[in-house]
PDB file of C-alpha atoms in Angstrom:
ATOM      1  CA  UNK A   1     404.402 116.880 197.125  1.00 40.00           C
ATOM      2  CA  UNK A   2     407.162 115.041 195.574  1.00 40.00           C
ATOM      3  CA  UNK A   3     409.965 115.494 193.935  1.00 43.00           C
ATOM      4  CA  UNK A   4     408.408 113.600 190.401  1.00 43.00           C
ATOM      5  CA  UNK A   5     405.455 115.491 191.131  1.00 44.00           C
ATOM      6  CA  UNK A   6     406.983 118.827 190.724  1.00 42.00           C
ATOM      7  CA  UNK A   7     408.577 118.221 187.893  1.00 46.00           C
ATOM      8  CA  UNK A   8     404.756 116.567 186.200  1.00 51.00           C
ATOM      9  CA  UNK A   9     403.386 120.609 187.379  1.00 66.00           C
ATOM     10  CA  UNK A  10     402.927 122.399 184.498  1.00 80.00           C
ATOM     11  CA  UNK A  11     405.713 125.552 184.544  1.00 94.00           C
ATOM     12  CA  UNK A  12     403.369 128.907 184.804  1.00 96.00           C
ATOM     13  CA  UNK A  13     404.792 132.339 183.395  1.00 95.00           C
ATOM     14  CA  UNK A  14     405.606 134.862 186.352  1.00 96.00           C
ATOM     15  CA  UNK A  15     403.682 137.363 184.578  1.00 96.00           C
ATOM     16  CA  UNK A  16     401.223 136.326 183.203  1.00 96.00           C
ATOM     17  CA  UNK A  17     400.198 132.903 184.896  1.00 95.00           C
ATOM     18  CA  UNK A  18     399.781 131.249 181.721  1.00 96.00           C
ATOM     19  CA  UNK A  19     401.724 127.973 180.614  1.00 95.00           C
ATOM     20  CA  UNK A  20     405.491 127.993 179.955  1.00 97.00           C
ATOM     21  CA  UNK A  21     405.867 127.055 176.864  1.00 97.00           C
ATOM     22  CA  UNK A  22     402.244 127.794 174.741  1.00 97.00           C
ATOM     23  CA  UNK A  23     402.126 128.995 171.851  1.00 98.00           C
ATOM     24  CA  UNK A  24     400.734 132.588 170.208  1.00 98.00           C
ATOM     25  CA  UNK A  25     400.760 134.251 167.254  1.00 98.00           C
ATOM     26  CA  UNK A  26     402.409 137.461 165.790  1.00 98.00           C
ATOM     27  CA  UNK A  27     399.487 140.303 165.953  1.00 97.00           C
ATOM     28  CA  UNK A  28     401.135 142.441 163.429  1.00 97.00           C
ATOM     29  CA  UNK A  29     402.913 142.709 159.796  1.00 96.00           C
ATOM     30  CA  UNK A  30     406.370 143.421 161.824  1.00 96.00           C
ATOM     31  CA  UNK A  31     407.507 142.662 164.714  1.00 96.00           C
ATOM     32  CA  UNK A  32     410.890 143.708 166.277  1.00 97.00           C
ATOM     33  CA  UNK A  33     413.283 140.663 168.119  1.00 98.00           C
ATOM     34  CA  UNK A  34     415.177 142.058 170.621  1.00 98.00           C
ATOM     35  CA  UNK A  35     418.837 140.345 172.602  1.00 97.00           C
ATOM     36  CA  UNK A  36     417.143 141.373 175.709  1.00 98.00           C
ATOM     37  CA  UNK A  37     413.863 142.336 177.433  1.00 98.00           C
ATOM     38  CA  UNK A  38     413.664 145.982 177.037  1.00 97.00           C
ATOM     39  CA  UNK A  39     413.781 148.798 173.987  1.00 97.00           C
ATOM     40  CA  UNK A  40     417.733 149.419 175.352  1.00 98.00           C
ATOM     41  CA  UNK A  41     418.430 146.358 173.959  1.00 98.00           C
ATOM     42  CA  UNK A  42     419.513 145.657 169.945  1.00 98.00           C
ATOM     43  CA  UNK A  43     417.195 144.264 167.249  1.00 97.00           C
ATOM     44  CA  UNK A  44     418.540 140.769 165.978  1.00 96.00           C
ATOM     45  CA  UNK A  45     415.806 140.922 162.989  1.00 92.00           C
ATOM     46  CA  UNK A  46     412.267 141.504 162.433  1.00 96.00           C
ATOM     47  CA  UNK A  47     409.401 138.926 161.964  1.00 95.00           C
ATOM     48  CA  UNK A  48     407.383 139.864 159.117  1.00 95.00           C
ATOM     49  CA  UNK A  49     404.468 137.371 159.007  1.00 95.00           C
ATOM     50  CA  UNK A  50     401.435 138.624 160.747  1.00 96.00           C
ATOM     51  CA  UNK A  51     398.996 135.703 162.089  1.00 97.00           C
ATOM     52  CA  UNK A  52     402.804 133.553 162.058  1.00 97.00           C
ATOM     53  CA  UNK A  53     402.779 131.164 165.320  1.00 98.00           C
ATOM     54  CA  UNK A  54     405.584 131.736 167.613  1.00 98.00           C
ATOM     55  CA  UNK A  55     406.005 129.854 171.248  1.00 98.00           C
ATOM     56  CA  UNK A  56     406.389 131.661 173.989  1.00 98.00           C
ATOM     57  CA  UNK A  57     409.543 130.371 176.580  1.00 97.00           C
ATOM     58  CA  UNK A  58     409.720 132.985 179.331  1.00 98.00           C
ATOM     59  CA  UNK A  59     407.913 136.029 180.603  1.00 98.00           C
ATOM     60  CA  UNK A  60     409.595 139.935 182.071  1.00 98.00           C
ATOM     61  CA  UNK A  61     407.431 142.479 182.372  1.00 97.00           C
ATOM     62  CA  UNK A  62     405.564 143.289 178.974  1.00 98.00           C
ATOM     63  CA  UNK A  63     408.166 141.324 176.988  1.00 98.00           C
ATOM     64  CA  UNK A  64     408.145 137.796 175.850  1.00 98.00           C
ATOM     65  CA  UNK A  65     410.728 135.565 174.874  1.00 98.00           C
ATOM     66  CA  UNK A  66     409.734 133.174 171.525  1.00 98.00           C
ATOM     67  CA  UNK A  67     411.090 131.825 169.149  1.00 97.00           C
ATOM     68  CA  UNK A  68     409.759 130.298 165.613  1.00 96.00           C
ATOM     69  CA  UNK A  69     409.513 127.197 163.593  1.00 96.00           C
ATOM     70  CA  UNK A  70     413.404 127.043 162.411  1.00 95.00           C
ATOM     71  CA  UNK A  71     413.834 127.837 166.469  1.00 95.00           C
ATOM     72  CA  UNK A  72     415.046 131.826 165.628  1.00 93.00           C
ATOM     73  CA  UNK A  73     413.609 134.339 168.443  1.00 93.00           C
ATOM     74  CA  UNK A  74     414.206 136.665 171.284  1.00 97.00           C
ATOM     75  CA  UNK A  75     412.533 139.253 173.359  1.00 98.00           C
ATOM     76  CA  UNK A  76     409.462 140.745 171.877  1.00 98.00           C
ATOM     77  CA  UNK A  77     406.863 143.336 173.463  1.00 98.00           C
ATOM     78  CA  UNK A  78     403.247 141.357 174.615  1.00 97.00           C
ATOM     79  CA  UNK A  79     401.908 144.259 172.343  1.00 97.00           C
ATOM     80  CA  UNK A  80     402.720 142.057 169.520  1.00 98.00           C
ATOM     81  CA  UNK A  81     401.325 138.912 170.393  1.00 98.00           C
ATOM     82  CA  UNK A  82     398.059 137.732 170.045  1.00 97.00           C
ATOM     83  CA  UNK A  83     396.185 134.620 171.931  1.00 96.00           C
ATOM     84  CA  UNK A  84     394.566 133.534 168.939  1.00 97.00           C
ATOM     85  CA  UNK A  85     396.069 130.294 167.894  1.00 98.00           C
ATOM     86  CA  UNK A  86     397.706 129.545 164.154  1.00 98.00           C
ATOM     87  CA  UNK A  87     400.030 126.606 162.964  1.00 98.00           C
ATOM     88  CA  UNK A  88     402.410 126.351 160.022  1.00 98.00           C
ATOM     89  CA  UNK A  89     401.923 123.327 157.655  1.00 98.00           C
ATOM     90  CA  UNK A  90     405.112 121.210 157.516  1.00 97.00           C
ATOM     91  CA  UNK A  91     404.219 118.416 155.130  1.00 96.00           C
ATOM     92  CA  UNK A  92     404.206 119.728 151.365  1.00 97.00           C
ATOM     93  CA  UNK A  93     401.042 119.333 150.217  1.00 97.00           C
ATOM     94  CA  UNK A  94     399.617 118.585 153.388  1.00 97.00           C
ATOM     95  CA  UNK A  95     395.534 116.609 153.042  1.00 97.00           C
ATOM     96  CA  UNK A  96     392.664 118.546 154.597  1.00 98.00           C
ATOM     97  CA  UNK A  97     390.575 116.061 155.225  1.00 98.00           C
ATOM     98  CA  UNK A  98     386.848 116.011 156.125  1.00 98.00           C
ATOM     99  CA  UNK A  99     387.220 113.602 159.112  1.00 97.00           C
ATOM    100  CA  UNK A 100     390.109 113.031 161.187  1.00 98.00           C
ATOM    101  CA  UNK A 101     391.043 109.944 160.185  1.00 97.00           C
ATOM    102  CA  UNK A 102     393.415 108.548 157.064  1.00 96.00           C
ATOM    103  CA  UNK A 103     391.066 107.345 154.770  1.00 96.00           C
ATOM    104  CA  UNK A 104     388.320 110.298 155.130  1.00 97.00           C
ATOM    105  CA  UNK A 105     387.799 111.887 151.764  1.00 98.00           C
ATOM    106  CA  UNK A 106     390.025 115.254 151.372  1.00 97.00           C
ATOM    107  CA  UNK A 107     388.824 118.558 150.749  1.00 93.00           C
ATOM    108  CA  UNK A 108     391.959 120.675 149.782  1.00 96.00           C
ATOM    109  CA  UNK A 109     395.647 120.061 149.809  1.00 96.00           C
ATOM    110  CA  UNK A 110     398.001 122.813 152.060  1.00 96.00           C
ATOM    111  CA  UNK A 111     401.666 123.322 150.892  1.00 96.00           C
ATOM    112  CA  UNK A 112     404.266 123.622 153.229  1.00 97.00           C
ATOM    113  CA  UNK A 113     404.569 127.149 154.860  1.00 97.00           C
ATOM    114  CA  UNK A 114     400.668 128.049 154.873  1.00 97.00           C
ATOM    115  CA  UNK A 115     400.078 129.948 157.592  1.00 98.00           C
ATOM    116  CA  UNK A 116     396.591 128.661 159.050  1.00 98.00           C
ATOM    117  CA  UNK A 117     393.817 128.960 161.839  1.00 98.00           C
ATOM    118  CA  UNK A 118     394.263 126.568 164.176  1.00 98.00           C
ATOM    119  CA  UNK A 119     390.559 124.827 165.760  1.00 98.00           C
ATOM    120  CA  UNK A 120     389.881 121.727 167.071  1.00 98.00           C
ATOM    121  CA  UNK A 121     392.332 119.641 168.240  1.00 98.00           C
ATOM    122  CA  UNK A 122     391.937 115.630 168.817  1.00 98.00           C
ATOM    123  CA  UNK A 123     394.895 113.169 169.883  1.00 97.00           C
ATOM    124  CA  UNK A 124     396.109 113.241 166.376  1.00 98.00           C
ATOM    125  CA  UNK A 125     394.564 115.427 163.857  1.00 98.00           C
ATOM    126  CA  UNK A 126     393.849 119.002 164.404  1.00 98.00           C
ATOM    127  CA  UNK A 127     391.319 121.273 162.081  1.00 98.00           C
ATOM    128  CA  UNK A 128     392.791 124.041 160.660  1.00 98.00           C
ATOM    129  CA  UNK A 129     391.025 127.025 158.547  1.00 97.00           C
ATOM    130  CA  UNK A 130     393.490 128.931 155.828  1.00 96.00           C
ATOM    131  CA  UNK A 131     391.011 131.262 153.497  1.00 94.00           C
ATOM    132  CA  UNK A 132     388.805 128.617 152.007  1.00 94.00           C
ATOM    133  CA  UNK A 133     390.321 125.600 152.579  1.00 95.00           C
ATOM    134  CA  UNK A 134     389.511 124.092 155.662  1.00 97.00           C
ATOM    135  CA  UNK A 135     389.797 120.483 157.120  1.00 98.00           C
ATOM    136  CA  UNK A 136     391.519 118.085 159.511  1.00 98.00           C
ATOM    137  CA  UNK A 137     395.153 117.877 159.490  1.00 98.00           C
ATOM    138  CA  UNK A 138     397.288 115.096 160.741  1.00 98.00           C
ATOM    139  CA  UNK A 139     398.971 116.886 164.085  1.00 98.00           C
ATOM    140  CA  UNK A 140     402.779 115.892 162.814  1.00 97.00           C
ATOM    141  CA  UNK A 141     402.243 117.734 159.699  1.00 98.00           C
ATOM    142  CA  UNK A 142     401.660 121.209 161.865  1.00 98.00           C
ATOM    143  CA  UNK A 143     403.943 123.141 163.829  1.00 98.00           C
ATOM    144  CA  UNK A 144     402.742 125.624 166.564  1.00 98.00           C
ATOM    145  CA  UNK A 145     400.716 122.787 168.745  1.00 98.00           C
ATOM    146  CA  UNK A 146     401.703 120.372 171.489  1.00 96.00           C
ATOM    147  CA  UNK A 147     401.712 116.485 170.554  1.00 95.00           C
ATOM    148  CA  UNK A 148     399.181 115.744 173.360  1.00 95.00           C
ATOM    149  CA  UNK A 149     397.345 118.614 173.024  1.00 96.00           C
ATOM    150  CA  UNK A 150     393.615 118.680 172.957  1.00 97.00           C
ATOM    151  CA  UNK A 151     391.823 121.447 171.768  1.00 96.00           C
ATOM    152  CA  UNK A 152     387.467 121.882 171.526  1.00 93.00           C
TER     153      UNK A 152
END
């Protein structure tokens, strides 16, 4: 293998064997941030946003390091983390549309900060789910997905 090819590899989590960086989502209404992976170490803050989508950067033990959309994070315990995938809308008043595409017909309208299910994901539009409103989202107006990600 070369040298370019190692660095194409995808990085895998000692742990758990799962891509380095993906992203999650908080499992509960508060979860505690930690300096360091273990309980010895000293809260920095607390997220308070169950279902919010954090990335996860490294893996030790049962703790993960992530951080959030404004890039805050640390150390939390895999007990808080979930697999199930949400995004935050960026774009104020984000359209849901009923096709991926720009001039599909739009269902709802997100503001910025909803919290949302994250489904389907195409090259650039991804459907998302928040309560009733549900539709396809351009991918730059989300964070808490990869640019080239593809999602079924």
């Amino acid at each position: 293998m070369s040298a370019g090819e190692t660095h194409a590899a995808e990085e895998r989590g000692p742990v758990t064997n799962l891509p380095l960086p993906r992203y999650v989502s908080l499992k509960t209404d508060e979860g505690n941030v930690r300096r360091g992976p273990a309980l010895s170490h000293r809260i920095d803050w607390v997220f308070k946003r169950r279902n919010m989508p954090l990335e996860v950067t490294a893996e030790f033990g049962h703790w993960r390091r992530v951080r959030d959309q404004e890039g805050a994070g640390g150390w939390v315990h895999y007990s808080l983390i979930s697999g199930v995938r949400t995004v935050i809308v960026q774009e104020d008043m984000a359209a849901l549309r009923m096709r991926p595409s720009n001039d599909a017909p739009t269902n709802a309208r997100s503001e910025a900060g909803v919290v949302a299910k994250l489904g389907e994901c195409r090259p650039e539009w991804c459907w998302i789910t928040s309560g009733s409103a549900r539709g396809w989202v351009k991918k730059t107006d989300l964070w808490g997905v990869k640019p080239d990600e593809i999602r079924e």
